[in-house]
Amino acid sequence: NAGVTQTPKFQVLKTGQSMTLQCAQDMNHEYMSWYRQDPGMGLRLIHYSVGAGITDQGEVPNGYNVSRSTTEDFPLRLLSAAPSQTSVYFCASSYSSPAGLQETQYFGPGTRLLVL
Amino acid sequence: GQQLNQSPQSMFIQEGEDVSMNCTSSSIFNTWLWYKQDPGEGPVLLIALYKAGELTSNGRLTAQFGITRKDSFLNISASIPSDVGIYFCAGQLAGNQFYFGTGTSLTVIP
């Protein structure tokens, strides 16, 4: 059981380049989320998914796209990278209780992205 | 977005001392979570709170869900060097929307 895995660990991009951050979980969790972490800002929600085929925007979605074709995978795409997207990106997954409330989240190790 | 005010921003304490940090919000949350993040790692869950007034312990850690559902605190007793890290509170309104505090950086001086 690997939990939540993220690739790559580090990435340097030039402004305007595109890339995909990968996230996978092997816990059969329904919910998956992407956060970005900036100094002094805590973690901010970018996009989330409540199940395969369903995604929704979080607090800071602009400049990012997501898709959820399988339960296991939730990639985050930067179509045209900007310096403001320099950050540490965390993927998280969680169960859903029968009551529909979100259970606690498990985080991946993070992807450190630098956009020049 | 939601604002979670976490304090203090940083703490420098002697090994063996107790630590207290808290998180407040203008919104009512259904769930409060406390995480610890080590350098270069993702946050790791310490304690989850689901009911107003709930007091939960995990070893030397104790956390409470405030009665008003707008605040929570975390206490660490008899701190040790491995307690060093950044502690985050997180609140959940509904569904999958978690909001995080800005973190408390803890340094333990041996």
mmCIF file of C-alpha atoms in Angstrom:
data_model
loop_
_atom_site.group_PDB
_atom_site.id
_atom_site.type_symbol
_atom_site.label_atom_id
_atom_site.label_comp_id
_atom_site.label_asym_id
_atom_site.label_seq_id
_atom_site.Cartn_x
_atom_site.Cartn_y
_atom_site.Cartn_z
ATOM 1 C CA ASN A 1 0.000 0.000 0.000
ATOM 2 C CA ALA A 2 1.897 3.059 -1.282
ATOM 3 C CA GLY A 3 -0.701 5.623 -0.152
ATOM 4 C CA VAL A 4 -0.624 8.832 -2.186
ATOM 5 C CA THR A 5 2.213 9.187 -4.676
ATOM 6 C CA GLN A 6 3.210 12.251 -6.662
ATOM 7 C CA THR A 7 5.574 12.721 -9.598
ATOM 8 C CA PRO A 8 7.807 14.479 -10.317
ATOM 9 C CA LYS A 9 9.331 15.600 -7.018
ATOM 10 C CA PHE A 10 10.956 18.643 -8.587
ATOM 11 C CA GLN A 11 10.377 20.512 -11.835
ATOM 12 C CA VAL A 12 11.717 23.653 -13.454
ATOM 13 C CA LEU A 13 9.685 25.220 -16.265
ATOM 14 C CA LYS A 14 10.018 28.244 -18.473
ATOM 15 C CA THR A 15 7.151 30.698 -18.711
ATOM 16 C CA GLY A 16 4.608 29.446 -21.226
ATOM 17 C CA GLN A 17 5.553 25.779 -21.018
ATOM 18 C CA SER A 18 2.977 23.165 -20.135
ATOM 19 C CA MET A 19 3.255 20.178 -17.888
ATOM 20 C CA THR A 20 1.226 17.650 -15.935
ATOM 21 C CA LEU A 21 1.718 16.844 -12.269
ATOM 22 C CA GLN A 22 0.798 13.259 -11.557
ATOM 23 C CA CYS A 23 -1.027 11.983 -8.479
ATOM 24 C CA ALA A 24 -2.094 8.436 -7.729
ATOM 25 C CA GLN A 25 -3.569 6.661 -4.717
ATOM 26 C CA ASP A 26 -4.085 2.966 -4.054
ATOM 27 C CA MET A 27 -6.512 3.237 -1.136
ATOM 28 C CA ASN A 28 -9.699 3.293 -3.257
ATOM 29 C CA HIS A 29 -10.505 6.765 -1.974
ATOM 30 C CA GLU A 30 -13.340 8.603 -3.654
ATOM 31 C CA TYR A 31 -12.150 12.121 -2.920
ATOM 32 C CA MET A 32 -8.965 13.603 -4.324
ATOM 33 C CA SER A 33 -7.698 17.164 -4.142
ATOM 34 C CA TRP A 34 -4.865 19.405 -5.294
ATOM 35 C CA TYR A 35 -3.407 22.129 -3.077
ATOM 36 C CA ARG A 36 -0.646 24.622 -3.493
ATOM 37 C CA GLN A 37 1.492 25.768 -0.587
ATOM 38 C CA ASP A 38 3.182 29.149 -0.593
ATOM 39 C CA PRO A 39 5.220 30.730 2.218
ATOM 40 C CA GLY A 40 2.970 32.277 4.838
ATOM 41 C CA MET A 41 -0.182 31.209 3.001
ATOM 42 C CA GLY A 42 -0.889 27.722 4.293
ATOM 43 C CA LEU A 43 -2.397 25.292 1.783
ATOM 44 C CA ARG A 44 -4.962 26.511 -0.725
ATOM 45 C CA LEU A 45 -7.324 24.241 -2.621
ATOM 46 C CA ILE A 46 -6.949 24.328 -6.416
ATOM 47 C CA HIS A 47 -9.331 21.619 -7.685
ATOM 48 C CA TYR A 48 -10.991 18.575 -6.228
ATOM 49 C CA SER A 49 -12.875 15.489 -7.325
ATOM 50 C CA VAL A 50 -15.603 13.550 -5.538
ATOM 51 C CA GLY A 51 -15.259 10.529 -7.806
ATOM 52 C CA ALA A 52 -14.272 9.341 -11.273
ATOM 53 C CA GLY A 53 -15.621 11.678 -13.936
ATOM 54 C CA ILE A 54 -16.462 14.470 -11.468
ATOM 55 C CA THR A 55 -14.291 17.503 -10.750
ATOM 56 C CA ASP A 56 -14.866 20.942 -9.275
ATOM 57 C CA GLN A 57 -12.986 24.143 -8.621
ATOM 58 C CA GLY A 58 -11.457 25.069 -5.318
ATOM 59 C CA GLU A 59 -10.232 28.386 -3.975
ATOM 60 C CA VAL A 60 -7.507 29.116 -6.589
ATOM 61 C CA PRO A 61 -8.353 27.236 -9.842
ATOM 62 C CA ASN A 62 -7.164 29.730 -12.458
ATOM 63 C CA GLY A 63 -4.351 28.433 -14.680
ATOM 64 C CA TYR A 64 -4.944 24.785 -13.766
ATOM 65 C CA ASN A 65 -6.982 21.959 -15.290
ATOM 66 C CA VAL A 66 -7.815 18.543 -13.867
ATOM 67 C CA SER A 67 -9.517 15.353 -14.946
ATOM 68 C CA ARG A 68 -10.507 12.169 -13.123
ATOM 69 C CA SER A 69 -10.824 9.280 -15.546
ATOM 70 C CA THR A 70 -10.109 6.633 -12.898
ATOM 71 C CA THR A 71 -10.521 6.397 -9.126
ATOM 72 C CA GLU A 72 -6.760 6.052 -8.694
ATOM 73 C CA ASP A 73 -5.410 8.987 -10.716
ATOM 74 C CA PHE A 74 -5.948 12.751 -10.518
ATOM 75 C CA PRO A 75 -3.477 14.678 -12.720
ATOM 76 C CA LEU A 76 -3.072 18.449 -12.521
ATOM 77 C CA ARG A 77 -2.254 20.282 -15.761
ATOM 78 C CA LEU A 78 -0.592 23.634 -16.202
ATOM 79 C CA LEU A 79 -1.364 24.694 -19.773
ATOM 80 C CA SER A 80 0.875 27.773 -19.865
ATOM 81 C CA ALA A 81 3.081 28.096 -16.810
ATOM 82 C CA ALA A 82 3.579 31.489 -15.168
ATOM 83 C CA PRO A 83 6.069 32.564 -12.470
ATOM 84 C CA SER A 84 3.117 33.044 -10.088
ATOM 85 C CA GLN A 85 2.637 29.266 -10.227
ATOM 86 C CA THR A 86 5.986 28.670 -8.557
ATOM 87 C CA SER A 87 4.944 26.729 -5.472
ATOM 88 C CA VAL A 88 4.849 23.375 -3.766
ATOM 89 C CA TYR A 89 1.919 21.271 -4.928
ATOM 90 C CA PHE A 90 0.290 18.620 -2.765
ATOM 91 C CA CYS A 91 -2.202 15.998 -3.765
ATOM 92 C CA ALA A 92 -4.515 14.516 -1.138
ATOM 93 C CA SER A 93 -7.124 11.766 -1.005
ATOM 94 C CA SER A 94 -9.764 10.706 1.470
ATOM 95 C CA TYR A 95 -12.694 8.379 2.122
ATOM 96 C CA SER A 96 -16.300 9.388 2.326
ATOM 97 C CA SER A 97 -18.271 8.243 5.327
ATOM 98 C CA PRO A 98 -21.794 6.846 4.906
ATOM 99 C CA ALA A 99 -23.120 10.143 6.230
ATOM 100 C CA GLY A 100 -21.513 11.879 3.277
ATOM 101 C CA LEU A 101 -19.069 13.859 5.379
ATOM 102 C CA GLN A 102 -15.523 13.998 4.196
ATOM 103 C CA GLU A 103 -13.157 11.874 6.238
ATOM 104 C CA THR A 104 -9.624 12.918 6.927
ATOM 105 C CA GLN A 105 -7.220 13.509 4.128
ATOM 106 C CA TYR A 106 -3.902 11.813 3.380
ATOM 107 C CA PHE A 107 -1.279 13.863 1.584
ATOM 108 C CA GLY A 108 1.363 12.962 -0.950
ATOM 109 C CA PRO A 109 4.997 14.094 -0.567
ATOM 110 C CA GLY A 110 4.594 17.123 -2.832
ATOM 111 C CA THR A 111 5.961 18.441 -6.136
ATOM 112 C CA ARG A 112 8.237 21.472 -6.004
ATOM 113 C CA LEU A 113 7.730 23.613 -9.107
ATOM 114 C CA LEU A 114 9.821 26.571 -10.205
ATOM 115 C CA VAL A 115 8.651 28.655 -13.167
ATOM 116 C CA LEU A 116 11.278 30.969 -14.607
ATOM 117 C CA GLY B 1 -11.879 32.056 0.589
ATOM 118 C CA GLN B 2 -12.249 31.210 4.223
ATOM 119 C CA GLN B 3 -9.812 32.717 6.689
ATOM 120 C CA LEU B 4 -8.370 30.555 9.415
ATOM 121 C CA ASN B 5 -6.298 32.591 11.824
ATOM 122 C CA GLN B 6 -3.642 30.430 13.389
ATOM 123 C CA SER B 7 -1.460 31.612 16.259
ATOM 124 C CA PRO B 8 1.224 31.945 17.197
ATOM 125 C CA GLN B 9 3.068 32.133 13.885
ATOM 126 C CA SER B 10 6.220 30.693 15.435
ATOM 127 C CA MET B 11 7.394 29.361 18.779
ATOM 128 C CA PHE B 12 10.810 28.711 20.271
ATOM 129 C CA ILE B 13 10.633 26.570 23.399
ATOM 130 C CA GLN B 14 12.883 24.553 25.660
ATOM 131 C CA GLU B 15 12.705 20.779 25.551
ATOM 132 C CA GLY B 16 10.239 19.556 28.151
ATOM 133 C CA GLU B 17 7.986 22.601 28.006
ATOM 134 C CA ASP B 18 4.321 22.422 27.058
ATOM 135 C CA VAL B 19 3.084 24.043 23.847
ATOM 136 C CA SER B 20 -0.281 25.538 22.999
ATOM 137 C CA MET B 21 -1.501 26.836 19.652
ATOM 138 C CA ASN B 22 -4.929 27.719 18.355
ATOM 139 C CA CYS B 23 -6.973 28.372 15.275
ATOM 140 C CA THR B 24 -9.988 30.663 14.925
ATOM 141 C CA SER B 25 -12.408 31.418 12.125
ATOM 142 C CA SER B 26 -15.387 33.590 11.391
ATOM 143 C CA SER B 27 -17.129 30.530 9.899
ATOM 144 C CA ILE B 28 -18.637 27.483 11.583
ATOM 145 C CA PHE B 29 -16.829 24.265 10.677
ATOM 146 C CA ASN B 30 -18.058 20.669 10.735
ATOM 147 C CA THR B 31 -14.619 19.174 11.269
ATOM 148 C CA TRP B 32 -11.305 20.403 12.647
ATOM 149 C CA LEU B 33 -8.032 18.714 11.821
ATOM 150 C CA TRP B 34 -4.494 19.229 13.036
ATOM 151 C CA TYR B 35 -1.505 18.334 10.850
ATOM 152 C CA LYS B 36 2.279 18.369 11.269
ATOM 153 C CA GLN B 37 4.577 18.989 8.348
ATOM 154 C CA ASP B 38 8.270 18.143 8.371
ATOM 155 C CA PRO B 39 10.628 19.880 5.903
ATOM 156 C CA GLY B 40 10.271 18.492 2.395
ATOM 157 C CA GLU B 41 7.293 16.326 3.314
ATOM 158 C CA GLY B 42 3.545 16.482 2.995
ATOM 159 C CA PRO B 43 1.342 17.215 6.028
ATOM 160 C CA VAL B 44 0.625 14.259 8.287
ATOM 161 C CA LEU B 45 -2.610 14.066 10.233
ATOM 162 C CA LEU B 46 -2.242 14.289 14.026
ATOM 163 C CA ILE B 47 -5.783 14.609 15.351
ATOM 164 C CA ALA B 48 -9.270 14.839 13.832
ATOM 165 C CA LEU B 49 -12.231 16.401 15.674
ATOM 166 C CA TYR B 50 -15.827 15.897 14.556
ATOM 167 C CA LYS B 51 -18.064 17.285 17.297
ATOM 168 C CA ALA B 52 -18.294 20.626 19.069
ATOM 169 C CA GLY B 53 -16.703 20.352 22.496
ATOM 170 C CA GLU B 54 -14.846 17.166 21.598
ATOM 171 C CA LEU B 55 -11.506 16.726 23.359
ATOM 172 C CA THR B 56 -9.186 14.164 21.790
ATOM 173 C CA SER B 57 -5.694 12.994 22.697
ATOM 174 C CA ASN B 58 -2.979 11.300 20.678
ATOM 175 C CA GLY B 59 -0.053 10.534 22.964
ATOM 176 C CA ARG B 60 1.328 13.848 24.205
ATOM 177 C CA LEU B 61 -0.998 15.777 21.895
ATOM 178 C CA THR B 62 -4.443 17.010 22.911
ATOM 179 C CA ALA B 63 -6.844 18.953 20.722
ATOM 180 C CA GLN B 64 -10.303 20.382 21.271
ATOM 181 C CA PHE B 65 -13.134 21.354 18.956
ATOM 182 C CA GLY B 66 -14.489 24.662 20.246
ATOM 183 C CA ILE B 67 -18.074 24.881 21.474
ATOM 184 C CA THR B 68 -18.866 27.646 19.002
ATOM 185 C CA ARG B 69 -17.422 25.446 16.185
ATOM 186 C CA LYS B 70 -15.333 28.450 15.136
ATOM 187 C CA ASP B 71 -12.125 27.516 16.888
ATOM 188 C CA SER B 72 -9.820 24.723 17.930
ATOM 189 C CA PHE B 73 -6.628 24.385 19.931
ATOM 190 C CA LEU B 74 -3.738 21.951 20.035
ATOM 191 C CA ASN B 75 -1.583 21.286 23.082
ATOM 192 C CA ILE B 76 1.690 19.385 23.129
ATOM 193 C CA SER B 77 2.933 18.305 26.530
ATOM 194 C CA ALA B 78 6.573 17.746 27.516
ATOM 195 C CA SER B 79 7.991 18.714 24.121
ATOM 196 C CA ILE B 80 10.869 16.758 22.609
ATOM 197 C CA PRO B 81 13.233 17.637 19.737
ATOM 198 C CA SER B 82 11.294 15.567 17.191
ATOM 199 C CA ASP B 83 8.259 17.812 17.748
ATOM 200 C CA VAL B 84 10.001 20.386 15.549
ATOM 201 C CA GLY B 85 8.018 21.232 12.440
ATOM 202 C CA ILE B 86 5.126 23.282 11.155
ATOM 203 C CA TYR B 87 1.692 22.603 12.606
ATOM 204 C CA PHE B 88 -1.403 23.370 10.556
ATOM 205 C CA CYS B 89 -5.027 23.507 11.526
ATOM 206 C CA ALA B 90 -7.646 22.760 8.898
ATOM 207 C CA GLY B 91 -11.389 23.186 8.959
ATOM 208 C CA GLN B 92 -14.010 21.543 6.808
ATOM 209 C CA LEU B 93 -17.253 23.299 5.914
ATOM 210 C CA ALA B 94 -18.931 20.675 3.735
ATOM 211 C CA GLY B 95 -18.037 18.115 1.111
ATOM 212 C CA ASN B 96 -14.389 18.204 0.205
ATOM 213 C CA GLN B 97 -13.667 21.855 0.960
ATOM 214 C CA PHE B 98 -10.892 22.011 3.551
ATOM 215 C CA TYR B 99 -9.379 25.334 4.553
ATOM 216 C CA PHE B 100 -5.967 25.544 6.151
ATOM 217 C CA GLY B 101 -4.430 27.916 8.628
ATOM 218 C CA THR B 102 -1.116 29.596 7.860
ATOM 219 C CA GLY B 103 0.808 27.330 10.213
ATOM 220 C CA THR B 104 2.727 27.521 13.476
ATOM 221 C CA SER B 105 6.447 26.870 13.198
ATOM 222 C CA LEU B 106 7.721 25.069 16.296
ATOM 223 C CA THR B 107 11.371 24.980 17.303
ATOM 224 C CA VAL B 108 12.400 22.898 20.319
ATOM 225 C CA ILE B 109 15.703 23.805 21.906
ATOM 226 C CA PRO B 110 17.428 20.808 23.507
#
